[in-house]
XYZ file of C-alpha atoms in Angstrom:
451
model
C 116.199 74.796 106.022
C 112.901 75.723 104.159
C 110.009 74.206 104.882
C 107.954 71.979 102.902
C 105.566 74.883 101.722
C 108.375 76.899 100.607
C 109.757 73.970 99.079
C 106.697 73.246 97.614
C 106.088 77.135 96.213
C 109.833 77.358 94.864
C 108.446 74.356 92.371
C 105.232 75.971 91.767
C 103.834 75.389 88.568
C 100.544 77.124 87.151
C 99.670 73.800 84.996
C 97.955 72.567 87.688
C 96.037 75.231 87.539
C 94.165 73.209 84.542
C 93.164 70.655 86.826
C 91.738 73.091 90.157
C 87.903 72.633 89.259
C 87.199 74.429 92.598
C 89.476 77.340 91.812
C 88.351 78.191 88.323
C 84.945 78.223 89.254
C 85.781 80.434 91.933
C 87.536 82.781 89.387
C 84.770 82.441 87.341
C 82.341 83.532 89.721
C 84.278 87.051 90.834
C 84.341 87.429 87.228
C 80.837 87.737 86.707
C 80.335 89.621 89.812
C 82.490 92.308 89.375
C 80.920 92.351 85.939
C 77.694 93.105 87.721
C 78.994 95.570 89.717
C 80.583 97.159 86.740
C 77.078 97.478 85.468
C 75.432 99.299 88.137
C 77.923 102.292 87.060
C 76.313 102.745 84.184
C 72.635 102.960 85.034
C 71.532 106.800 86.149
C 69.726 108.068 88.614
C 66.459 109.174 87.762
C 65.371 112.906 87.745
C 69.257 114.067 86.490
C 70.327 116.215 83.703
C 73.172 113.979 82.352
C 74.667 116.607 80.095
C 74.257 119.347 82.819
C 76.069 116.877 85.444
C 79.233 115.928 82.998
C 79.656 119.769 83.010
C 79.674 120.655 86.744
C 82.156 117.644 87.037
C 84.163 118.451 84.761
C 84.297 121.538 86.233
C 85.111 120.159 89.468
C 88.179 118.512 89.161
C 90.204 118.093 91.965
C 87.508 118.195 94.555
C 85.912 115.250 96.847
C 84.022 114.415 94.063
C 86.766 113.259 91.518
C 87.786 111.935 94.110
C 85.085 109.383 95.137
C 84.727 109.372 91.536
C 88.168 107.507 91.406
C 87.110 104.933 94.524
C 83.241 104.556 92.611
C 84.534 103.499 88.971
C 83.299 106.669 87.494
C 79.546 106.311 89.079
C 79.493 109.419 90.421
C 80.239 111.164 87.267
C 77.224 109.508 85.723
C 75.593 109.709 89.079
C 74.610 106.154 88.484
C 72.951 103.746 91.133
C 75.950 102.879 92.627
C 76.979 106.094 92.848
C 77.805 106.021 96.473
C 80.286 103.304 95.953
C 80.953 100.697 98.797
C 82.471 103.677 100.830
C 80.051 103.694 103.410
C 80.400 100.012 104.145
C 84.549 100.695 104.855
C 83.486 103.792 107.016
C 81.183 101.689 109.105
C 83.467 98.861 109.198
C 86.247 100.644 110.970
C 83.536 102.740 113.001
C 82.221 99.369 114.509
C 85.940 98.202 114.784
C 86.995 101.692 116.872
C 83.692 100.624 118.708
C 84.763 97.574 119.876
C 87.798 99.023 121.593
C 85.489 101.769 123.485
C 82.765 98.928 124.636
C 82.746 95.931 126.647
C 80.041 94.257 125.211
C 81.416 94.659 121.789
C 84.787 93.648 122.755
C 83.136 90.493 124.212
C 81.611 90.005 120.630
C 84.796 90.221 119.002
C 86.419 87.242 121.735
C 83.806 84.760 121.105
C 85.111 84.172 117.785
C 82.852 82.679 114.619
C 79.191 83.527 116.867
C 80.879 87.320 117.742
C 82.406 87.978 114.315
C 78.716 87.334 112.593
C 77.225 89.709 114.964
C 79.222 92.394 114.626
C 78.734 91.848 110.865
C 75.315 92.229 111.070
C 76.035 95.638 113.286
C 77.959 96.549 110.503
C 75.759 96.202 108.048
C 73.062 98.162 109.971
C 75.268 101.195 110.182
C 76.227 101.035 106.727
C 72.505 101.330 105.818
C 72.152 104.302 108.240
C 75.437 105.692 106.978
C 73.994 105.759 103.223
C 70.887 107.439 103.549
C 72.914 110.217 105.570
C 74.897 110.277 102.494
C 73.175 109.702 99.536
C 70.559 112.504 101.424
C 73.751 115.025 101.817
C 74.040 114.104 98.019
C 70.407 114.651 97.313
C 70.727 118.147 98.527
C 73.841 119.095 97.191
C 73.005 118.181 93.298
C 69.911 120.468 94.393
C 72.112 123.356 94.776
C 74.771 122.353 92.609
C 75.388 124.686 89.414
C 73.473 127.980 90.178
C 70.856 128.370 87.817
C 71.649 125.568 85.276
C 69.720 122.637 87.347
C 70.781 118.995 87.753
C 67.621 118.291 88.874
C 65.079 118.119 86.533
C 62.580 118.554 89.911
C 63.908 119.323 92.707
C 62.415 119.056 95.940
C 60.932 116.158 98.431
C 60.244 113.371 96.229
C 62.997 113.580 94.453
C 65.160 113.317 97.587
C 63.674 110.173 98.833
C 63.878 108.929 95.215
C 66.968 109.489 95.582
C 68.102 108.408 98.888
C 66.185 104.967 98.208
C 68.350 104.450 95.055
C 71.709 105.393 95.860
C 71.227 103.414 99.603
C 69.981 100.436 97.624
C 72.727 100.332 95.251
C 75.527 100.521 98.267
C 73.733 97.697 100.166
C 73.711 95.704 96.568
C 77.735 96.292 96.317
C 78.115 95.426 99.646
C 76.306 91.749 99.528
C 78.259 91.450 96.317
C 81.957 92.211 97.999
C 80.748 89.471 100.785
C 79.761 86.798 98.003
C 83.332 87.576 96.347
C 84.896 87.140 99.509
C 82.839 83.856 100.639
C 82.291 82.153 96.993
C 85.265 83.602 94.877
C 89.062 84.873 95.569
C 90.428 87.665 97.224
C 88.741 90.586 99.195
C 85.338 91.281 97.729
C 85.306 95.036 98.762
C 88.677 95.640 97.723
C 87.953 93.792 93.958
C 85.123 96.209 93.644
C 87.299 98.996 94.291
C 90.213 97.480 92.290
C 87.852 96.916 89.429
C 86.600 100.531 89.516
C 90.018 102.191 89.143
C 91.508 99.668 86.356
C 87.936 100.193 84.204
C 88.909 103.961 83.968
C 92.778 103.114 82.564
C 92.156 103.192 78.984
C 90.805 106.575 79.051
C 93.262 107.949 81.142
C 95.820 106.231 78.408
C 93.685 107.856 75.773
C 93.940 111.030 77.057
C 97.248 111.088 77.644
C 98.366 110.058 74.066
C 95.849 113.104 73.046
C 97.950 115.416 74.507
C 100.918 113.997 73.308
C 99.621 114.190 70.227
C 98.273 118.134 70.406
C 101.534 118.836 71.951
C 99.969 119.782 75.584
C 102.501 117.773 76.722
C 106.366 116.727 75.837
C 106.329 112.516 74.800
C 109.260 112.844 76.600
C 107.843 113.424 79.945
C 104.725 110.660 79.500
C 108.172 108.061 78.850
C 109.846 108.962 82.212
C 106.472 108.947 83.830
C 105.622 105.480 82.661
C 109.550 104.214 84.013
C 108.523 106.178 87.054
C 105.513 104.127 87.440
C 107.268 100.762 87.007
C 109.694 101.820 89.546
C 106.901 102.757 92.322
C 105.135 99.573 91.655
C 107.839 97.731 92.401
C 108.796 99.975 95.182
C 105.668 99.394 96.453
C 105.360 95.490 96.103
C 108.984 95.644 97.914
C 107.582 97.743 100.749
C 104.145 95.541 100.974
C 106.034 92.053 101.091
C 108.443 93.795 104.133
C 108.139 92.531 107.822
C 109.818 92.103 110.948
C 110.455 88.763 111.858
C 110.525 88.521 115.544
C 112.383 85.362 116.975
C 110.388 83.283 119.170
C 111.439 80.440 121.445
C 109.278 77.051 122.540
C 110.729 75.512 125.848
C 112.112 71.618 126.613
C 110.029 70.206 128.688
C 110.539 66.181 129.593
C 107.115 63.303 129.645
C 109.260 60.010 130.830
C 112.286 60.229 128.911
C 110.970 61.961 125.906
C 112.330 65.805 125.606
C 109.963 67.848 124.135
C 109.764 71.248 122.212
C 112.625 73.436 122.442
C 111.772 74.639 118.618
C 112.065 78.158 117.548
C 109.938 80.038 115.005
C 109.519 83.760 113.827
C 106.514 85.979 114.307
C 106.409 88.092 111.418
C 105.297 91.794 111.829
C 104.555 93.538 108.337
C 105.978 96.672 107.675
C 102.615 98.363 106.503
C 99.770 96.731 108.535
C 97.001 99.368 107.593
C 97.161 98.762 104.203
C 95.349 101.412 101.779
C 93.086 102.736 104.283
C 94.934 105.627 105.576
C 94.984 107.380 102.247
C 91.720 106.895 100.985
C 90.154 108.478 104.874
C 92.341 111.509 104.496
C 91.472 112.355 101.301
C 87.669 112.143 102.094
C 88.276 113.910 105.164
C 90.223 117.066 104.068
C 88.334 117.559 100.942
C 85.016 117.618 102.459
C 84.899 121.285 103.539
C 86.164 122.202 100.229
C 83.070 120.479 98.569
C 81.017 121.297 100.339
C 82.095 124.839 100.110
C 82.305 124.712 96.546
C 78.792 123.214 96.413
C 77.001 125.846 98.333
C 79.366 128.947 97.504
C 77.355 131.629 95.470
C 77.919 135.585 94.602
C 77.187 136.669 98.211
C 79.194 134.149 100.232
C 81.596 134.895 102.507
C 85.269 135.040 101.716
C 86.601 132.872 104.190
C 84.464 130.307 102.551
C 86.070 130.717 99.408
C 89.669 130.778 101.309
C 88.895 127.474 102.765
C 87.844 125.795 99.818
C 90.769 126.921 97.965
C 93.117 126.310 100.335
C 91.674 122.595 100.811
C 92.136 122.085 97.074
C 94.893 119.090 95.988
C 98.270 120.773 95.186
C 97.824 123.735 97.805
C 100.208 123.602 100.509
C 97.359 123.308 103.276
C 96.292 120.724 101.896
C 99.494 118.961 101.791
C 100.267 119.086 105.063
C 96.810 117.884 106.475
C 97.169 115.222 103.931
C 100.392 114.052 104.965
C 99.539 114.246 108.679
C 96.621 112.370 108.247
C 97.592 109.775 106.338
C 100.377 109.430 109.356
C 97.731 109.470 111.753
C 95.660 106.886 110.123
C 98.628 104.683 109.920
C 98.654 104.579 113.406
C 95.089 104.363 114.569
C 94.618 102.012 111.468
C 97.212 99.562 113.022
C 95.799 99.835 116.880
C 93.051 98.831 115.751
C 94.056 95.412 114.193
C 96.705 94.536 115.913
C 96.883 94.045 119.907
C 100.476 93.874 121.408
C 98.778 92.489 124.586
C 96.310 89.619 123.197
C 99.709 88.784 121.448
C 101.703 88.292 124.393
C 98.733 86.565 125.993
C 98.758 84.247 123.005
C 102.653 83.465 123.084
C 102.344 82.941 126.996
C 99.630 81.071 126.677
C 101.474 78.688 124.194
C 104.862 78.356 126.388
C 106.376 80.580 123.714
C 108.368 83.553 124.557
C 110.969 86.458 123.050
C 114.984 85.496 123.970
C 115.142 88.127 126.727
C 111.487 89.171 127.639
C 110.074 87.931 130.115
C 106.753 86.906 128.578
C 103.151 88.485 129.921
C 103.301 92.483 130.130
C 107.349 92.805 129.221
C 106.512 91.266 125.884
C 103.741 92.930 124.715
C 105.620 96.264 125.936
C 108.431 95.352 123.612
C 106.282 94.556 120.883
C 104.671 97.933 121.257
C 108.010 99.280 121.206
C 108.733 97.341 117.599
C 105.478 98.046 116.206
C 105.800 101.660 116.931
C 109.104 101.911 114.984
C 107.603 99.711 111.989
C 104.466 101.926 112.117
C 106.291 104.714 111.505
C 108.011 103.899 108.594
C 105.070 102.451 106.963
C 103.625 105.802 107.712
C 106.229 107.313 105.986
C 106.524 104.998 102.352
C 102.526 105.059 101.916
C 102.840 109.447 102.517
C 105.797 109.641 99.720
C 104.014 107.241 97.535
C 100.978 109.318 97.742
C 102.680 112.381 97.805
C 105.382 112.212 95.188
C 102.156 112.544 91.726
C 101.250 115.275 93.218
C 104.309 117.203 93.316
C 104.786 115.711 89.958
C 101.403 116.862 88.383
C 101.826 120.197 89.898
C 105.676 120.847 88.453
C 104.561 118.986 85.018
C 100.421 119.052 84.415
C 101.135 115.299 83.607
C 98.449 113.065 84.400
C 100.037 110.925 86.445
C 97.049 108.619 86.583
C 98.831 105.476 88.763
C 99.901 107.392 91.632
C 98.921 107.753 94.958
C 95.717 106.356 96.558
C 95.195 104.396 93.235
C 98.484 102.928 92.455
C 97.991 101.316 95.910
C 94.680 99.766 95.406
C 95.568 97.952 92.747
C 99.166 96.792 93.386
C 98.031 95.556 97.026
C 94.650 94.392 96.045
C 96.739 92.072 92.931
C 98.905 91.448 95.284
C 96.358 89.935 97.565
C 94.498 88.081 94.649
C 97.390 86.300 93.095
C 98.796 85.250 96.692
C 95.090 83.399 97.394
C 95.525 81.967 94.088
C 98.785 80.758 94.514
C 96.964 79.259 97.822
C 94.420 77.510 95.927
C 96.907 75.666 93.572
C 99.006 74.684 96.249
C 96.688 73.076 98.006
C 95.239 71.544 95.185
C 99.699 70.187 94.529
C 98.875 68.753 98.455
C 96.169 66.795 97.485
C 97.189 65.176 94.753
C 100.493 64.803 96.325
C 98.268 62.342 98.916
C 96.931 60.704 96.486
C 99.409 59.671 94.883
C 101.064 58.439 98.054
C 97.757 56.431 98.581
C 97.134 57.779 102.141
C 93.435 58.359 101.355
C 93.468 54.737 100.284
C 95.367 53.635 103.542
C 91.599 52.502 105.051
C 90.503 50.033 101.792
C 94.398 48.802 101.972
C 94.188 47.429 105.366
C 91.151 45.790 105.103
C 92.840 43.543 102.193
């Protein structure tokens, strides 16, 4: 039998949506922030050659830049203030998380609940701040020695590196206090809107550019048609795969007070098929394509070959780079999910609340078994987010089709919409509950008796 929230979602309907004050003015206010932090893409640096830049990028496609070019709206290519994107804020996050795991004190942090979580927040946000200045200093230097003898910096040298490293760190800590007023005043995941935002802002030019070459002849219509069909198809392979979970059966015992029975109810713990979500791909692309920008930045006439080797072989479409994509991704799956998930506090938590698994014996059997489970489910998560991230690339290689929703991309934005329209749908249906009170008068129950 469903339950009253099901029943309640299966008559869903968006007019009420008229009537959520609270929820439109939530909407309203992500709106305008992501607005803001649309903005900060478009003011530059100071002390760059613009047109100078938009050459050595463009010549540097394919590379660690286009791709945190992707993740940062475009900022990078304009080398704006926000040009460092809110990557070092998702580095530091799962740095403090892996943290928390390796020391006591931080694992106490994380058990103390609302007081712990706000701490290790603010330890967060510290190491993001240290993270960016390593950064945007690494950046500093490498648009120093980035395209020979035609500068990007007008002046290079000291000032312009703490110029530099002040700016871009500023900017990240700026998107980062905007992602955590998104996720405390608006709807959805502030950090992942920002991202989200980033990749849909570039669409029409990728749709531009697309019907160009259809329209030079660079490529067959033809293809772009099957692409766009093949798009469809992985979006809704990929909401199919998202919305996928194990649902674990879970028992409450009887237990008698006088001659009341109570309990004996039974109830699913669901397990989702892809608990990592989209962070696996976007670390192993930053990690593997490092070394080849880096190499590429600071490769000149008398470099050594195996430098060259390495950055070609750590370029997208190679098979090295394949293979160490695929394998991390797989990796990060794994040490993604151990991270956020802990088969043990689980079982504690079922024992703890009488419940336990038809056939387990609850305490260190069940969490074994859901290690077991979550293993399996792991794995093929591992799997769908690798072919999904995989399959453009073999596709752009065979075709030269820019097969612009694909990969790291598609899944930002099908999870992240996914996200936003389910805390929506949360919104209204509290907002149905309410009313639903008041029209059965239970707010008015107090006035009513004293008639």
């Amino acid at each position: 039998m469903p339950s009253a929230a099901e029943q309640l979602a299966a008559n869903f309907n968006f007019s009420a949506f008229s009537k959520a004050t609270e929820l439109k003015q939530r909407i309203l206010f992500t709106a305008v922030a992501l607005i803001v932090a649309r903005l900060g893409t478009y003011i530059p640096m100071p002390g760059i050659d613009a047109s100078e830049l938009a050459r050595q990028i463009q010549q540097q496609q394919g590379s660690l830049l286009d791709v945190f070019n992707l993740l940062a709206g475009g900022a990078i290519g304009r080398m704006a203030i926000f040009a460092l994107g809110i990557m070092p804020y998702i580095s530091s996050s799962i740095i403090i998380q892996l943290m928390t795991t390796v020391f006591p004190e931080l694992e106490a942090l994380k058990k103390e609940g609302e007081a712990g979580r706000k701490v290790i927040n603010q330890y967060t946000r510290y190491f993001t701040v240290a993270l960016a200045m390593i950064q945007s200093y690494g950046i500093a230097l490498g648009l120093e020695h980035m395209g020979g003898q035609n500068h990007i910096v007008i002046q290079p040298g000291f000032f312009f590196r703490i110029g530099a490293v002040i700016t871009l760190t500023c900017g990240t800590m700026l998107l980062m206090w905007i992602g955590e007023q998104i996720t405390s005043r608006g709807v959805g995941n502030g950090i992942s809107l920002i991202i989200f935002a980033g990749i849909v802002a570039r669409f029409p030019q990728v749709i531009g550019q697309t019907l160009e070459q259809a329209r030079t002849g660079a490529t067959n219509p033809l293809l772009i048609i099957v692409f766009a069909g093949l798009t469809v198809v992985l979006v809704g392979f990929i909401v199919f795969m998202e919305r996928a979970q194990r649902r674990l059966f879970v028992t409450y015992p009887k237990r008698q007070v006088g001659n009341k029975v109570y309990g004996g109810d039974s109830s699913h713990l669901p397990l989702k098929l892809n608990v990592s979500g989209v962070i696996p791909p976007i670390f192993a692309s930053s990690i593997i394509l490092f070394p080849a920008t880096l190499a590429s930045w600071f490769t000149t006439g008398d470099a050594t070959r195996w430098i060259r080797d390495l950055a070609a072989g750590l370029s997208p479409g190679q098979p090295l780079y394949i293979l160490l994509y695929a394998g991390m991704i797989i990796f990060f799956c794994f040490f993604y999910t151990a991270l956020v998930f802990s088969s043990r506090e689980q079982a504690d938590n079922l024992k703890k609340g009488g419940a336990f698994v038809p056939g387990i014996r609850p305490g260190e059997q069940t969490a074994r078994h859901l290690d077991k489970i979550l293993m399996r489910l792991t794995m093929a998560g591992a799997i769908y987010i690798t072919l999904v991230c995989l399959v453009p690339e073999f596709l752009h290689l065979r075709w030269n089709v820019p097969f612009y929703f694909g990969g790291t991309s598609l899944l930002i934005v099908v999870v992240v919409t996914m996200d936003f329209m389910a805390q929506v749908q949360a919104y209204l249906m509290t907002h149905q509950y309410e009313s639903l009170l008041k029209k059965a008068n239970f707010k008015g129950l107090g006035p009513s008796l004293t008639r």
